[in-house]
Amino acid sequence: MSPNQFFLLASAGALLLVGGCAKVQPRMSSQECLARAMYFESNRSSEAGMLAVGTVVMNRLESGRYPQSVCGVVGQKNQFAPGVLSKPMGKGRELASQTAGRVLKGARHPEVQKAMFFHTAGYSFPYTNMHYLTIQGGNSFYEKRKNATSTQAMVAERQRSEKEGRLPFNPAARNMPTEVAVRTPEPAIMRAPVRQSRIAREVARGAGAVSAPPLEAMSIEDLIQQNGG
């Protein structure tokens, strides 16, 4: 191979290498991947909703049953929104990025707890193992339990009640004092203080006079004679 041929071959190889590198997408950071999951899976103006989605991603990462990186979890096939790692983001991107940074530093949505699943709020499914925990940013978050007791409707009612400043439920015990009052009315007869008669008061004031028997033991005739009648 002549020097000219070697030079041409080397140049062609360099061009191919440069062209191939130009098509390689830059590697995303964990914050970028997490922000994208939040952005495409939640209401883009709801910080709480984004935080809830981020909590699910981190729960999966820490469970040991999913890919061992944030980008791996977010990019797992058929788990998050199609094109989650490739579609362009618009308004709300900054909030998603800021919230992702908080999640990576340890922030979590307290009501999501250890949930690793969610779906669009309002959708229903026939499964009996979906134990719902909270509804945030247009999504319902749930755990899979054998004995699921909390339905999506129950969570919605609880959160609606809390928002309106009332108790989630109105148990019968709450009306118990009124019911007891009805069952046990106040006495019909009101007892007033007993007034002494004028004669009885005079008898009581007659200190030093002839001792009189107790009022209860005196007849009306005896009382008249004692008082000069």
Short mmCIF file of C-alpha atoms in Angstrom, two decimals, residues 4-218:
data_model
loop_
_atom_site.label_atom_id
_atom_site.label_comp_id
_atom_site.label_asym_id
_atom_site.label_seq_id
_atom_site.Cartn_x
_atom_site.Cartn_y
_atom_site.Cartn_z
CA ASN A 4 -1.17 7.99 -0.72
CA GLN A 5 -3.48 4.99 -0.44
CA PHE A 6 -2.85 4.75 3.32
CA PHE A 7 -3.63 8.45 3.75
CA LEU A 8 -6.89 8.14 1.81
CA LEU A 9 -7.95 5.08 3.82
CA ALA A 10 -7.17 6.76 7.12
CA SER A 11 -9.07 9.88 6.11
CA ALA A 12 -12.14 7.87 5.13
CA GLY A 13 -12.05 6.04 8.45
CA ALA A 14 -11.84 9.31 10.33
CA LEU A 15 -14.82 10.70 8.44
CA LEU A 16 -16.88 7.61 9.20
CA LEU A 17 -15.99 7.85 12.89
CA VAL A 18 -16.89 11.51 13.07
CA GLY A 19 -20.16 10.92 11.22
CA GLY A 20 -21.10 8.08 13.52
CA CYS A 21 -20.36 10.13 16.63
CA ALA A 22 -22.56 12.93 15.36
CA LYS A 23 -25.56 10.60 15.58
CA VAL A 24 -24.90 9.51 19.18
CA GLN A 25 -27.21 11.22 21.67
CA PRO A 26 -25.47 12.75 24.68
CA ARG A 27 -25.98 10.74 27.85
CA MET A 28 -28.72 12.18 30.09
CA SER A 29 -28.17 12.91 33.75
CA SER A 30 -30.34 11.37 36.46
CA GLN A 31 -31.94 14.75 37.03
CA GLU A 32 -32.87 15.11 33.36
CA CYS A 33 -34.40 11.62 33.20
CA LEU A 34 -36.34 12.16 36.42
CA ALA A 35 -37.55 15.58 35.31
CA ARG A 36 -38.82 14.07 32.07
CA ALA A 37 -40.81 11.41 33.92
CA MET A 38 -42.35 14.11 36.10
CA TYR A 39 -43.07 16.37 33.15
CA PHE A 40 -44.79 13.82 30.93
CA GLU A 41 -46.58 11.87 33.66
CA SER A 42 -48.07 14.63 35.81
CA ASN A 43 -49.91 17.91 35.65
CA ARG A 44 -47.13 20.28 34.55
CA SER A 45 -48.19 22.99 36.96
CA SER A 46 -48.53 20.70 39.99
CA GLU A 47 -45.38 20.50 42.05
CA ALA A 48 -47.05 17.97 44.37
CA GLY A 49 -47.99 15.81 41.39
CA MET A 50 -44.46 15.90 40.03
CA LEU A 51 -43.05 15.10 43.44
CA ALA A 52 -45.39 12.10 43.66
CA VAL A 53 -44.19 10.73 40.29
CA GLY A 54 -40.58 11.27 41.33
CA THR A 55 -41.24 9.37 44.54
CA VAL A 56 -42.50 6.39 42.55
CA VAL A 57 -39.37 6.42 40.38
CA MET A 58 -37.12 6.43 43.45
CA ASN A 59 -39.21 3.72 45.15
CA ARG A 60 -38.66 1.52 42.11
CA LEU A 61 -34.97 2.30 42.02
CA GLU A 62 -34.55 1.45 45.70
CA SER A 63 -36.65 -1.72 45.54
CA GLY A 64 -34.04 -3.77 43.71
CA ARG A 65 -36.68 -5.12 41.30
CA TYR A 66 -36.15 -2.50 38.60
CA PRO A 67 -33.14 -1.14 36.67
CA GLN A 68 -30.35 0.17 38.85
CA SER A 69 -30.33 3.75 37.60
CA VAL A 70 -32.85 6.58 37.41
CA CYS A 71 -32.62 6.70 33.62
CA GLY A 72 -32.97 2.93 33.47
CA VAL A 73 -36.17 3.04 35.53
CA VAL A 74 -37.66 5.91 33.53
CA GLY A 75 -36.68 4.39 30.19
CA GLN A 76 -37.93 0.89 30.97
CA LYS A 77 -40.17 -0.32 28.17
CA ASN A 78 -43.93 0.16 28.57
CA GLN A 79 -43.63 1.69 32.04
CA PHE A 80 -43.80 5.43 31.49
CA ALA A 81 -45.18 7.71 28.78
CA PRO A 82 -44.07 6.88 25.20
CA GLY A 83 -41.13 9.05 24.17
CA VAL A 84 -40.47 10.08 27.77
CA LEU A 85 -36.73 10.34 27.08
CA SER A 86 -36.92 11.84 23.61
CA LYS A 87 -39.89 14.18 23.22
CA PRO A 88 -39.23 17.92 23.61
CA MET A 89 -40.40 19.64 26.78
CA GLY A 90 -41.99 23.08 26.95
CA LYS A 91 -43.68 25.10 29.65
CA GLY A 92 -43.21 23.50 33.04
CA ARG A 93 -39.78 22.13 32.28
CA GLU A 94 -38.09 24.36 34.86
CA LEU A 95 -40.45 23.27 37.62
CA ALA A 96 -39.87 19.62 36.69
CA SER A 97 -36.10 20.10 36.78
CA GLN A 98 -36.17 21.85 40.14
CA THR A 99 -38.44 19.21 41.63
CA ALA A 100 -36.24 16.43 40.27
CA GLY A 101 -33.26 18.03 41.98
CA ARG A 102 -35.14 18.00 45.27
CA VAL A 103 -36.09 14.34 44.88
CA LEU A 104 -32.49 13.35 44.18
CA LYS A 105 -31.53 15.12 47.41
CA GLY A 106 -34.05 13.07 49.38
CA ALA A 107 -37.41 14.82 49.05
CA ARG A 108 -40.42 12.48 48.88
CA HIS A 109 -44.18 12.91 48.76
CA PRO A 110 -45.35 11.67 52.19
CA GLU A 111 -48.71 10.34 50.98
CA VAL A 112 -47.17 8.20 48.24
CA GLN A 113 -45.26 6.25 50.87
CA LYS A 114 -43.75 3.13 49.20
CA ALA A 115 -46.09 3.02 46.21
CA MET A 116 -44.53 2.00 42.90
CA PHE A 117 -47.62 2.31 40.71
CA PHE A 118 -50.03 4.96 39.49
CA HIS A 119 -52.52 5.59 36.71
CA THR A 120 -54.60 8.47 35.43
CA ALA A 121 -57.08 9.48 38.13
CA GLY A 122 -60.64 8.39 37.48
CA TYR A 123 -59.78 5.26 35.54
CA SER A 124 -60.97 2.03 37.14
CA PHE A 125 -59.68 -1.51 36.84
CA PRO A 126 -61.15 -4.88 37.87
CA TYR A 127 -58.20 -5.91 40.05
CA THR A 128 -58.69 -6.42 43.78
CA ASN A 129 -55.08 -5.85 44.85
CA MET A 130 -54.91 -2.08 44.23
CA HIS A 131 -54.62 -0.30 47.58
CA TYR A 132 -54.92 3.43 46.86
CA LEU A 133 -52.97 5.99 48.87
CA THR A 134 -53.35 9.40 47.28
CA ILE A 135 -54.37 11.34 44.18
CA GLN A 136 -51.88 13.96 43.01
CA GLY A 137 -51.33 15.87 39.78
CA GLY A 138 -54.05 13.98 37.93
CA ASN A 139 -52.79 10.53 38.95
CA SER A 140 -53.95 7.94 41.47
CA PHE A 141 -51.11 6.25 43.35
CA TYR A 142 -51.45 2.78 44.80
CA GLU A 143 -49.67 -0.20 46.26
CA LYS A 144 -50.33 -3.80 45.33
CA ARG A 145 -51.67 -5.67 48.36
CA LYS A 146 -53.43 -8.99 48.76
CA ASN A 147 -55.98 -7.46 51.09
CA ALA A 148 -56.48 -4.03 49.56
CA THR A 149 -58.98 -1.99 51.56
CA SER A 150 -58.65 1.57 50.26
CA THR A 151 -60.40 2.31 46.99
CA GLN A 152 -59.82 5.22 44.65
CA ALA A 153 -63.25 6.62 45.53
CA MET A 154 -62.43 6.51 49.25
CA VAL A 155 -59.20 8.41 48.72
CA ALA A 156 -60.95 10.99 46.57
CA GLU A 157 -63.61 11.54 49.24
CA ARG A 158 -61.02 11.82 52.01
CA GLN A 159 -58.97 14.39 50.14
CA ARG A 160 -62.07 16.34 49.15
CA SER A 161 -63.21 16.40 52.77
CA GLU A 162 -59.82 17.54 54.01
CA LYS A 163 -59.74 20.31 51.42
CA GLU A 164 -63.17 21.52 52.49
CA GLY A 165 -62.18 21.43 56.13
CA ARG A 166 -64.59 18.73 57.23
CA LEU A 167 -64.22 15.22 58.54
CA PRO A 168 -63.94 12.48 55.92
CA PHE A 169 -66.86 10.66 57.51
CA ASN A 170 -69.85 11.49 59.72
CA PRO A 171 -70.23 8.49 62.04
CA ALA A 172 -73.33 8.04 64.18
CA ALA A 173 -71.30 8.61 67.34
CA ARG A 174 -70.82 12.22 66.29
CA ASN A 175 -74.57 12.87 66.95
CA MET A 176 -74.70 10.89 70.16
CA PRO A 177 -75.09 13.84 72.64
CA THR A 178 -78.23 15.05 70.83
CA GLU A 179 -79.70 11.58 70.69
CA VAL A 180 -79.05 11.01 74.40
CA ALA A 181 -80.75 14.30 75.23
CA VAL A 182 -83.84 13.21 73.34
CA ARG A 183 -83.94 9.82 74.99
CA THR A 184 -83.34 11.27 78.48
CA PRO A 185 -85.37 14.50 78.78
CA GLU A 186 -85.11 16.86 81.73
CA PRO A 187 -87.57 16.21 84.58
CA ALA A 188 -91.03 17.54 83.83
CA ILE A 189 -91.52 18.84 87.40
CA MET A 190 -89.23 21.70 88.44
CA ARG A 191 -88.86 21.77 92.20
CA ALA A 192 -88.94 25.31 93.66
CA PRO A 193 -87.77 26.23 97.20
CA VAL A 194 -90.46 25.64 99.87
CA ARG A 195 -91.64 28.86 101.61
CA GLN A 196 -92.51 28.81 105.30
CA SER A 197 -95.90 30.26 106.40
CA ARG A 198 -96.07 33.43 108.54
CA ILE A 199 -97.14 31.39 111.57
CA ALA A 200 -94.30 28.97 111.10
CA ARG A 201 -91.79 31.86 110.86
CA GLU A 202 -93.14 33.39 114.07
CA VAL A 203 -92.87 30.06 115.84
CA ALA A 204 -89.29 29.78 114.65
CA ARG A 205 -88.49 33.29 115.99
CA GLY A 206 -90.05 32.61 119.38
CA ALA A 207 -86.78 31.97 121.15
CA GLY A 208 -87.22 31.71 124.94
CA ALA A 209 -90.93 31.06 124.61
CA VAL A 210 -92.55 27.88 125.60
CA SER A 211 -90.88 25.15 123.74
CA ALA A 212 -93.09 24.00 121.01
CA PRO A 213 -93.08 20.61 119.58
CA PRO A 214 -91.82 20.28 116.06
CA LEU A 215 -94.10 21.85 113.50
CA GLU A 216 -94.82 18.57 111.94
CA ALA A 217 -96.20 17.18 115.22
CA MET A 218 -98.58 20.10 116.02
#
